[in-house]
Coordinates of C-alpha atoms in Angstrom, one line a residue:
X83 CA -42.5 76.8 -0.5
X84 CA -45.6 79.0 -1.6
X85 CA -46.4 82.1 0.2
X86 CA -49.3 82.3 2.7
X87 CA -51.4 85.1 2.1
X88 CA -54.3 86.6 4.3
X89 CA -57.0 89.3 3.5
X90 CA -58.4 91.4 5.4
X91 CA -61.9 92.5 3.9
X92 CA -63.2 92.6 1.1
X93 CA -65.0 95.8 1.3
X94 CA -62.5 97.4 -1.3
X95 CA -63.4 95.2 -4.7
X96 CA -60.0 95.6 -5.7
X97 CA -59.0 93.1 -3.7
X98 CA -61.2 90.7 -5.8
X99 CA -59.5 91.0 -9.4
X100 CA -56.1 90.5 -6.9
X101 CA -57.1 87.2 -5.3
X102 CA -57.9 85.8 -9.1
X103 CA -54.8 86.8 -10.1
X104 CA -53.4 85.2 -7.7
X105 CA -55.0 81.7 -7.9
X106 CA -52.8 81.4 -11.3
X107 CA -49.6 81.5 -9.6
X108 CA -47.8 78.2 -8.3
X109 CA -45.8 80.5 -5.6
X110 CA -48.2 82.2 -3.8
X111 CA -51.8 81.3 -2.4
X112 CA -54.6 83.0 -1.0
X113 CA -55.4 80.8 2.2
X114 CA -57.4 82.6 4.5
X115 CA -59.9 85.7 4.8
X116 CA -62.0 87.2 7.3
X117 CA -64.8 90.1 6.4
X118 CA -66.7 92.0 9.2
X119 CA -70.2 91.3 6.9
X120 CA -69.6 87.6 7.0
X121 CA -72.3 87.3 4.6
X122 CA -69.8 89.1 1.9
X123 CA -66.8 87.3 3.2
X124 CA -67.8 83.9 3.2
X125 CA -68.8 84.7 -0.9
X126 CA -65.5 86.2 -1.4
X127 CA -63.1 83.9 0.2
X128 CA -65.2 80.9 -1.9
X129 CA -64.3 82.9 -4.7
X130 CA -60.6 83.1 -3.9
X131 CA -60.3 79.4 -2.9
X132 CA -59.5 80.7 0.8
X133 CA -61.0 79.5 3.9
X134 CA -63.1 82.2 5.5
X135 CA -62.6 82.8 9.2
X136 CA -65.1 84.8 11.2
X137 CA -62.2 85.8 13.6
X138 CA -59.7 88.4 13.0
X139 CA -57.1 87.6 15.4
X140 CA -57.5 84.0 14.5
X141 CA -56.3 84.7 10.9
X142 CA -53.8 86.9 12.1
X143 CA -52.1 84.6 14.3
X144 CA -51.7 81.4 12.1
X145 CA -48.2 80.7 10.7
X146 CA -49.3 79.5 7.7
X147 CA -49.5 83.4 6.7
X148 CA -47.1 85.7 6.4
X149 CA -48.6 88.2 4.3
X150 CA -51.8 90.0 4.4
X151 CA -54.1 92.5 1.6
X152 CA -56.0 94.6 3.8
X153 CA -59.1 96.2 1.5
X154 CA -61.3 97.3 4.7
X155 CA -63.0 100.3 4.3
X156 CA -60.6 103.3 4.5
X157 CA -62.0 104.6 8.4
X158 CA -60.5 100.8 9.4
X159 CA -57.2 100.9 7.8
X160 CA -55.5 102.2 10.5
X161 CA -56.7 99.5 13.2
X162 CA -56.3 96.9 10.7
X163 CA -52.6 97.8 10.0
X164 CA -51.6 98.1 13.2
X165 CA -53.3 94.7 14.1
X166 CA -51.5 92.9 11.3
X167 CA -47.7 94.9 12.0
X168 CA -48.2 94.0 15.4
X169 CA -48.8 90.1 14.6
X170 CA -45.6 90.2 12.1
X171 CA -47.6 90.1 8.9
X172 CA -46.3 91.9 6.4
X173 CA -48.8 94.1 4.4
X174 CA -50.4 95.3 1.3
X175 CA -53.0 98.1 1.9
X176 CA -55.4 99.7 -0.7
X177 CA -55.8 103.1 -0.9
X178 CA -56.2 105.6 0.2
X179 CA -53.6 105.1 3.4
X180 CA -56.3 106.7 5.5
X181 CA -58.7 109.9 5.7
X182 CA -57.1 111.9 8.4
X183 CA -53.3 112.6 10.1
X184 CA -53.6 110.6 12.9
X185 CA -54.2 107.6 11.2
X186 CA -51.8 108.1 8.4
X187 CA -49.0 108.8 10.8
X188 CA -50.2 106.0 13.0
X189 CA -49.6 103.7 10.4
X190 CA -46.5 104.9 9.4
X191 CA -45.4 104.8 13.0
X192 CA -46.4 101.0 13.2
X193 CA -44.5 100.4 10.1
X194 CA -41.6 101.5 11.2
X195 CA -41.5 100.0 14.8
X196 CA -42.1 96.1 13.6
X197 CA -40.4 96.8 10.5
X198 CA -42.5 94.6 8.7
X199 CA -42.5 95.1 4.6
X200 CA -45.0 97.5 3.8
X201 CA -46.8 98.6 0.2
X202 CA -49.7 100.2 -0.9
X203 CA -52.0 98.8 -3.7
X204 CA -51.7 101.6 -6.4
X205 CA -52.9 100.1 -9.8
X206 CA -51.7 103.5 -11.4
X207 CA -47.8 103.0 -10.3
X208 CA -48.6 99.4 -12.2
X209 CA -49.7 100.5 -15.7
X210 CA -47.0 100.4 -18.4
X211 CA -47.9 103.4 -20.1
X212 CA -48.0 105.6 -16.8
X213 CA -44.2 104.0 -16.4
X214 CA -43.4 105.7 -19.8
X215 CA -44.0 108.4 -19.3
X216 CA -43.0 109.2 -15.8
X217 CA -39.5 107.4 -17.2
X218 CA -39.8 110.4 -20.0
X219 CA -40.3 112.9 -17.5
X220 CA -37.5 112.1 -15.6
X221 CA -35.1 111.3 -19.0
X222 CA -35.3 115.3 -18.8
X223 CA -36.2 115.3 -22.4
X224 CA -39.2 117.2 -22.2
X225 CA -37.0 119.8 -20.6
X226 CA -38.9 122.4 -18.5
X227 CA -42.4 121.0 -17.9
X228 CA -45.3 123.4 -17.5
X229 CA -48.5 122.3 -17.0
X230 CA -49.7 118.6 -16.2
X231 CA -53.1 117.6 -16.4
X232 CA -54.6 114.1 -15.1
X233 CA -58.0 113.3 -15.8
X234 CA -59.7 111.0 -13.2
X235 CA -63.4 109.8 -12.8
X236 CA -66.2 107.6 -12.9
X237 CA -70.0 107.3 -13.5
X238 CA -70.9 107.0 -10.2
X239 CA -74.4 108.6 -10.9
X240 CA -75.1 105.2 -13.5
X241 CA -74.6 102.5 -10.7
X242 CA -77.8 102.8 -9.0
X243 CA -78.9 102.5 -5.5
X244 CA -77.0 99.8 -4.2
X245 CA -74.1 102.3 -4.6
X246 CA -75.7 105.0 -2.7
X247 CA -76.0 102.6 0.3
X248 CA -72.5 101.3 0.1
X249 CA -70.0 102.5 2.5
X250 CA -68.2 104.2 -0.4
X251 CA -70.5 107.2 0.5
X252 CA -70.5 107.5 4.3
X253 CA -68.1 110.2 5.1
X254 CA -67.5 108.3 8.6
X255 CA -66.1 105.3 6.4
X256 CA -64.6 106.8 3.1
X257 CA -65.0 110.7 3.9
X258 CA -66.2 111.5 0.0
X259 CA -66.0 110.0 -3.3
X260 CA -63.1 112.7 -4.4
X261 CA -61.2 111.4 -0.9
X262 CA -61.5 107.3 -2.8
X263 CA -60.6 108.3 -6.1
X264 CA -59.2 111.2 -6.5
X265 CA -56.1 109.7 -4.6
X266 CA -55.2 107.7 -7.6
X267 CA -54.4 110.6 -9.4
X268 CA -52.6 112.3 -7.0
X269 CA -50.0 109.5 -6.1
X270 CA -49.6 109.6 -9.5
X271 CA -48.4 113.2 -9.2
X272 CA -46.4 112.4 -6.2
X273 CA -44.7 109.3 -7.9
X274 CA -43.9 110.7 -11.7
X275 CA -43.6 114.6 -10.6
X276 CA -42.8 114.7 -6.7
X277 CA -44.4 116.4 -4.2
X278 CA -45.4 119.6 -5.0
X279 CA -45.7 122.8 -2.7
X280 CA -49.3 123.8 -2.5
X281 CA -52.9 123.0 -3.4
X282 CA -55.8 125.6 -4.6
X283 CA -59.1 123.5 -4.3
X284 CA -62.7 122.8 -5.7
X285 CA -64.5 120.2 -4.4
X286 CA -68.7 119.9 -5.2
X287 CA -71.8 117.8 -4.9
X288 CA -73.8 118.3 -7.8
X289 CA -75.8 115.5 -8.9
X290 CA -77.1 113.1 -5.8
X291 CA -76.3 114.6 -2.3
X292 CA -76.1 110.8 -1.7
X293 CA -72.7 110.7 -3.1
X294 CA -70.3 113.3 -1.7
X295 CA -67.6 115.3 -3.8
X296 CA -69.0 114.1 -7.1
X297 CA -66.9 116.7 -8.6
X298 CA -63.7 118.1 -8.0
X299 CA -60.6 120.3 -9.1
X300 CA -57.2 120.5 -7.5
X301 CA -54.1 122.5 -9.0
X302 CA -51.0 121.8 -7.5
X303 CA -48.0 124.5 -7.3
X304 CA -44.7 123.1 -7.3
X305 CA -41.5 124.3 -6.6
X306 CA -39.9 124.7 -9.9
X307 CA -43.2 126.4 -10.8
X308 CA -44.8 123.6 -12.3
X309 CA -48.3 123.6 -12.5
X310 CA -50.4 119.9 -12.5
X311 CA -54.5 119.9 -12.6
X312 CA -55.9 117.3 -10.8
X313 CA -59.5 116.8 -12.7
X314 CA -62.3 114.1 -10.9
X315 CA -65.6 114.0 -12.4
X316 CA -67.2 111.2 -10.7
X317 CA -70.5 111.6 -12.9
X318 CA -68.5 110.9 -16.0
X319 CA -70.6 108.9 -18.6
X320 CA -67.9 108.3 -21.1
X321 CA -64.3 110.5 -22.2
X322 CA -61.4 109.6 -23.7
X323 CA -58.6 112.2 -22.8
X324 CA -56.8 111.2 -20.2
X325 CA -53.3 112.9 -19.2
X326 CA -51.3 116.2 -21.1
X327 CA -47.9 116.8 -20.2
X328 CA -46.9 120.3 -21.5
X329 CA -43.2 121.6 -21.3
X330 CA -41.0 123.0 -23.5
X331 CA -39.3 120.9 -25.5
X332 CA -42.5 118.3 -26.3
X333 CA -45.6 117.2 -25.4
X334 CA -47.5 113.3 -24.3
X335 CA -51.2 112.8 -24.3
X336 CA -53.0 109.6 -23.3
X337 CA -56.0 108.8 -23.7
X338 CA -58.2 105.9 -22.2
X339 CA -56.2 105.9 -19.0
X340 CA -59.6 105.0 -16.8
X341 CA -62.9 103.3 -16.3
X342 CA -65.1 105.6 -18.6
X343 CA -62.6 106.3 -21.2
X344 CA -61.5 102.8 -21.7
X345 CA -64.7 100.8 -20.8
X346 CA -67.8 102.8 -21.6
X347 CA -67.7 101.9 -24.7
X348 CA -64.0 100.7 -25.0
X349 CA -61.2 102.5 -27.3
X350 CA -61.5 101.8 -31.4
X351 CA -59.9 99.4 -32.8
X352 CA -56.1 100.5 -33.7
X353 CA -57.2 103.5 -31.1
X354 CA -53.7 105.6 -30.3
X355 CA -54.1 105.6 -26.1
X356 CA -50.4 107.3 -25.9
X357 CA -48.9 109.6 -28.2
X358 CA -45.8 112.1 -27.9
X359 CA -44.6 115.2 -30.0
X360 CA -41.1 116.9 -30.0
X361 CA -40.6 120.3 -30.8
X362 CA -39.3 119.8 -34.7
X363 CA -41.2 117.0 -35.3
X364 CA -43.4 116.9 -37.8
X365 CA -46.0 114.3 -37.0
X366 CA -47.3 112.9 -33.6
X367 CA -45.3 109.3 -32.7
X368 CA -47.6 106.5 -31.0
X369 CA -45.8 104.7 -28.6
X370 CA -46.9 100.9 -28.8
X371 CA -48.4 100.2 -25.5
X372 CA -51.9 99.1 -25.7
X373 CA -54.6 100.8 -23.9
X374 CA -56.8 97.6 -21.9
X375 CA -60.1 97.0 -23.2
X376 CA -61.5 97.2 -19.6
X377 CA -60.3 99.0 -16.6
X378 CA -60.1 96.1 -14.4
X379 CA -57.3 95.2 -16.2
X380 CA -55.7 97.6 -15.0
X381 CA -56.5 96.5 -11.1
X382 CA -55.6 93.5 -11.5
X383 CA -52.5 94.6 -12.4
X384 CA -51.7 95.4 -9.0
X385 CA -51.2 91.6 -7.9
X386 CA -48.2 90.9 -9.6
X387 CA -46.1 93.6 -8.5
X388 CA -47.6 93.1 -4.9
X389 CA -47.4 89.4 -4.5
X390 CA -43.0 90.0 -5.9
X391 CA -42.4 92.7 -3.6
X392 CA -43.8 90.6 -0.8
X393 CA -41.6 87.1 -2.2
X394 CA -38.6 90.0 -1.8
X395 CA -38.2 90.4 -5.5
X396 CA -38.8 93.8 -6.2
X397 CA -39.1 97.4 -4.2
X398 CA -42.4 98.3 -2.5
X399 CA -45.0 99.5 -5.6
X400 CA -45.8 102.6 -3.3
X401 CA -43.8 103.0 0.4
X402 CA -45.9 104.3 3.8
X403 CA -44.1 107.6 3.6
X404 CA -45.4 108.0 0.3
X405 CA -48.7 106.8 0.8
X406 CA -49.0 109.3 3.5
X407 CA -47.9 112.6 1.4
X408 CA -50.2 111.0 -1.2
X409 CA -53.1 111.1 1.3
X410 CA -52.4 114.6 2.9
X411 CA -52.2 115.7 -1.0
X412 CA -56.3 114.9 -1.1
X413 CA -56.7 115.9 2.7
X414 CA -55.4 119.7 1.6
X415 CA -57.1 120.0 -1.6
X416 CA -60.4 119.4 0.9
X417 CA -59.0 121.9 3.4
X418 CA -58.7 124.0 0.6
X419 CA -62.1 124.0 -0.9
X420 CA -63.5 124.3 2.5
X421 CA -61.2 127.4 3.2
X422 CA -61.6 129.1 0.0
X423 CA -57.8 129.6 0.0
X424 CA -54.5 128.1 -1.1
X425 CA -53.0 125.8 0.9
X426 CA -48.9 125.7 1.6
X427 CA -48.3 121.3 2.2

């Protein structure tokens, strides 16, 4: 019997790239959707092959679904959580979890109480080269690792007005552009390194006051001393350095690891995106992983995982617990730049 699946908004695009995904499989289907701009969610749902229903509670109380993605904007995760734990759907949320404590722990809380199955949409946790090398960090055989640094952006400033009116930009909806993106990086912290022990912040708008936090940098102190810069230039034309991970036995760099290093233009042909050195050795080694030609590879590589954890064949891609550390990682790095001052987590 396929699985019944149900999404709620497609204000994240995200969930987009997921429901196309998911139209190949025989197991799984898309059925129903509902959108507060009906306008946007009658498109969509064509799009996905899923009936579009202007009533939320409707959706949520046929049997026919058992599952939902919930891609609202990230002031109406919380209410859209709860609404869907509460109805016995089991869930996939995009990121970030939410934009302040309350609603983090709120959902967290919800979780728990149904005990419905619970992941976030991380497209990060997804990407086989970020499994290598969080499988070499923990392998120990980098021994002591130093310094971390994660590269994260987009060209925000290049997308033109209908960007600057999106809800991406209203603080009362998404809080900041570093609040949306900057999470990626910083689960990706939490997941390959753990969480650390404090953040010292930078967070700036510099190019369009239109678009908040186009810039930011967050250095996170852990306990074993480890230091990992979290770097977000969200007026990024193009880059191509990605991730260094410095310690004392060897080092990894990646490159083309996100939208403007692996899209704008895309990587050279026979381009190395992932590369390691040992100390002794006497030439870099590529590891044979291929960077994607296009970062929406990369986000729709967030469907498959999802779609098995939900069928019961595999762990959650990203648990609440962690999604709410992840969240409170971003929510102190802004505490900090606004305090001018470190800030213990």
């Amino acid at each position: 019997m396929s699985l019944g699946l149900g999404i709620i908004s497609f204000a994240h695009g995200h969930v987009g790239s997921y429901a196309t995904e998911i139209k190949k499989r025989s197991d799984a289907k898309v059925i129903a959707a509902w959108d507060a701009d009906a306008e946007r969610g009658k498109k969509q749902s064509e799009a996905a092959g899923a009936e579009y229903m202007p009533d939320l509670d409707a959706l949520l109380a046929r049997k026919d679904i058992s599952a939902v993605f919930i891609a609202s904007e990230t002031s109406k995760h919380a209410e859209h959580t709860i609404a869907a734990a509460k109805a016995g759907k089991n869930i996939v949320l995009q990121k970030p979890m939410a934009f302040s404590v309350e609603d983090c722990d709120a959902i967290c809380d919800v979780i728990k109480k149904t005990g419905v199955k619970f992941s976030m949409a991380w497209q990060m946790r997804c990407d086989p080269q970020n499994q290598w090398m969080r499988e070499q960090v923990q392998s120990g055989k980098l021994g002591k690792i130093t310094l971390v640094r994660r590269r994260h952006g987009l060209g925000t400033q290049l997308w033109g007005e209908a960007f600057t009116h999106s809800w991406h930009v209203k603080k009362e909806l998404n809080l900041g552009m570093f609040m949306d993106d900057a999470s990626h990086a910083a689960d990706w912290l939490l997941w390959t390194f753990g969480k650390p022990e404090s953040v010292t912040a930078e967070i700036e708008t510099i190019v369009n006051p239109k678009v908040p936090d186009d810039t930011g940098i967050a250095i996170y102190r852990y306990p074993n001393g480890m230091l990992a810069v979290l770097e977000c230039p969200f007026t990024c034309v193009a880059a191509e350095d990605t991730t260094g991970i410095y310690a004392e036995k060897g080092t990894i760099l990646q490159s083309y690891g996100d939208a403007p290093s692996c899209s704008n233009p895309p990587p050279p042909e026979g381009a190395l995106g992932l590369k390691y050195l040992y100390a002794g050795d006497k030439a870099w080694t590529p590891v044979d992983i291929p960077s994607p030609k296009a970062h929406g590879h990369r986000i729709a590589g967030v469907a498959k995982p999802a779609v098995d954890f939900l069928l019961g064949q595999r762990e959650a891609i990203c648990t609440a617990d962690e999604g709410r550390t992840a969240a409170l990682m971003v929510l102190n790095a802004y505490r900090s730049a606004k305090e001018g001052r470190r800030i213990k987590l």
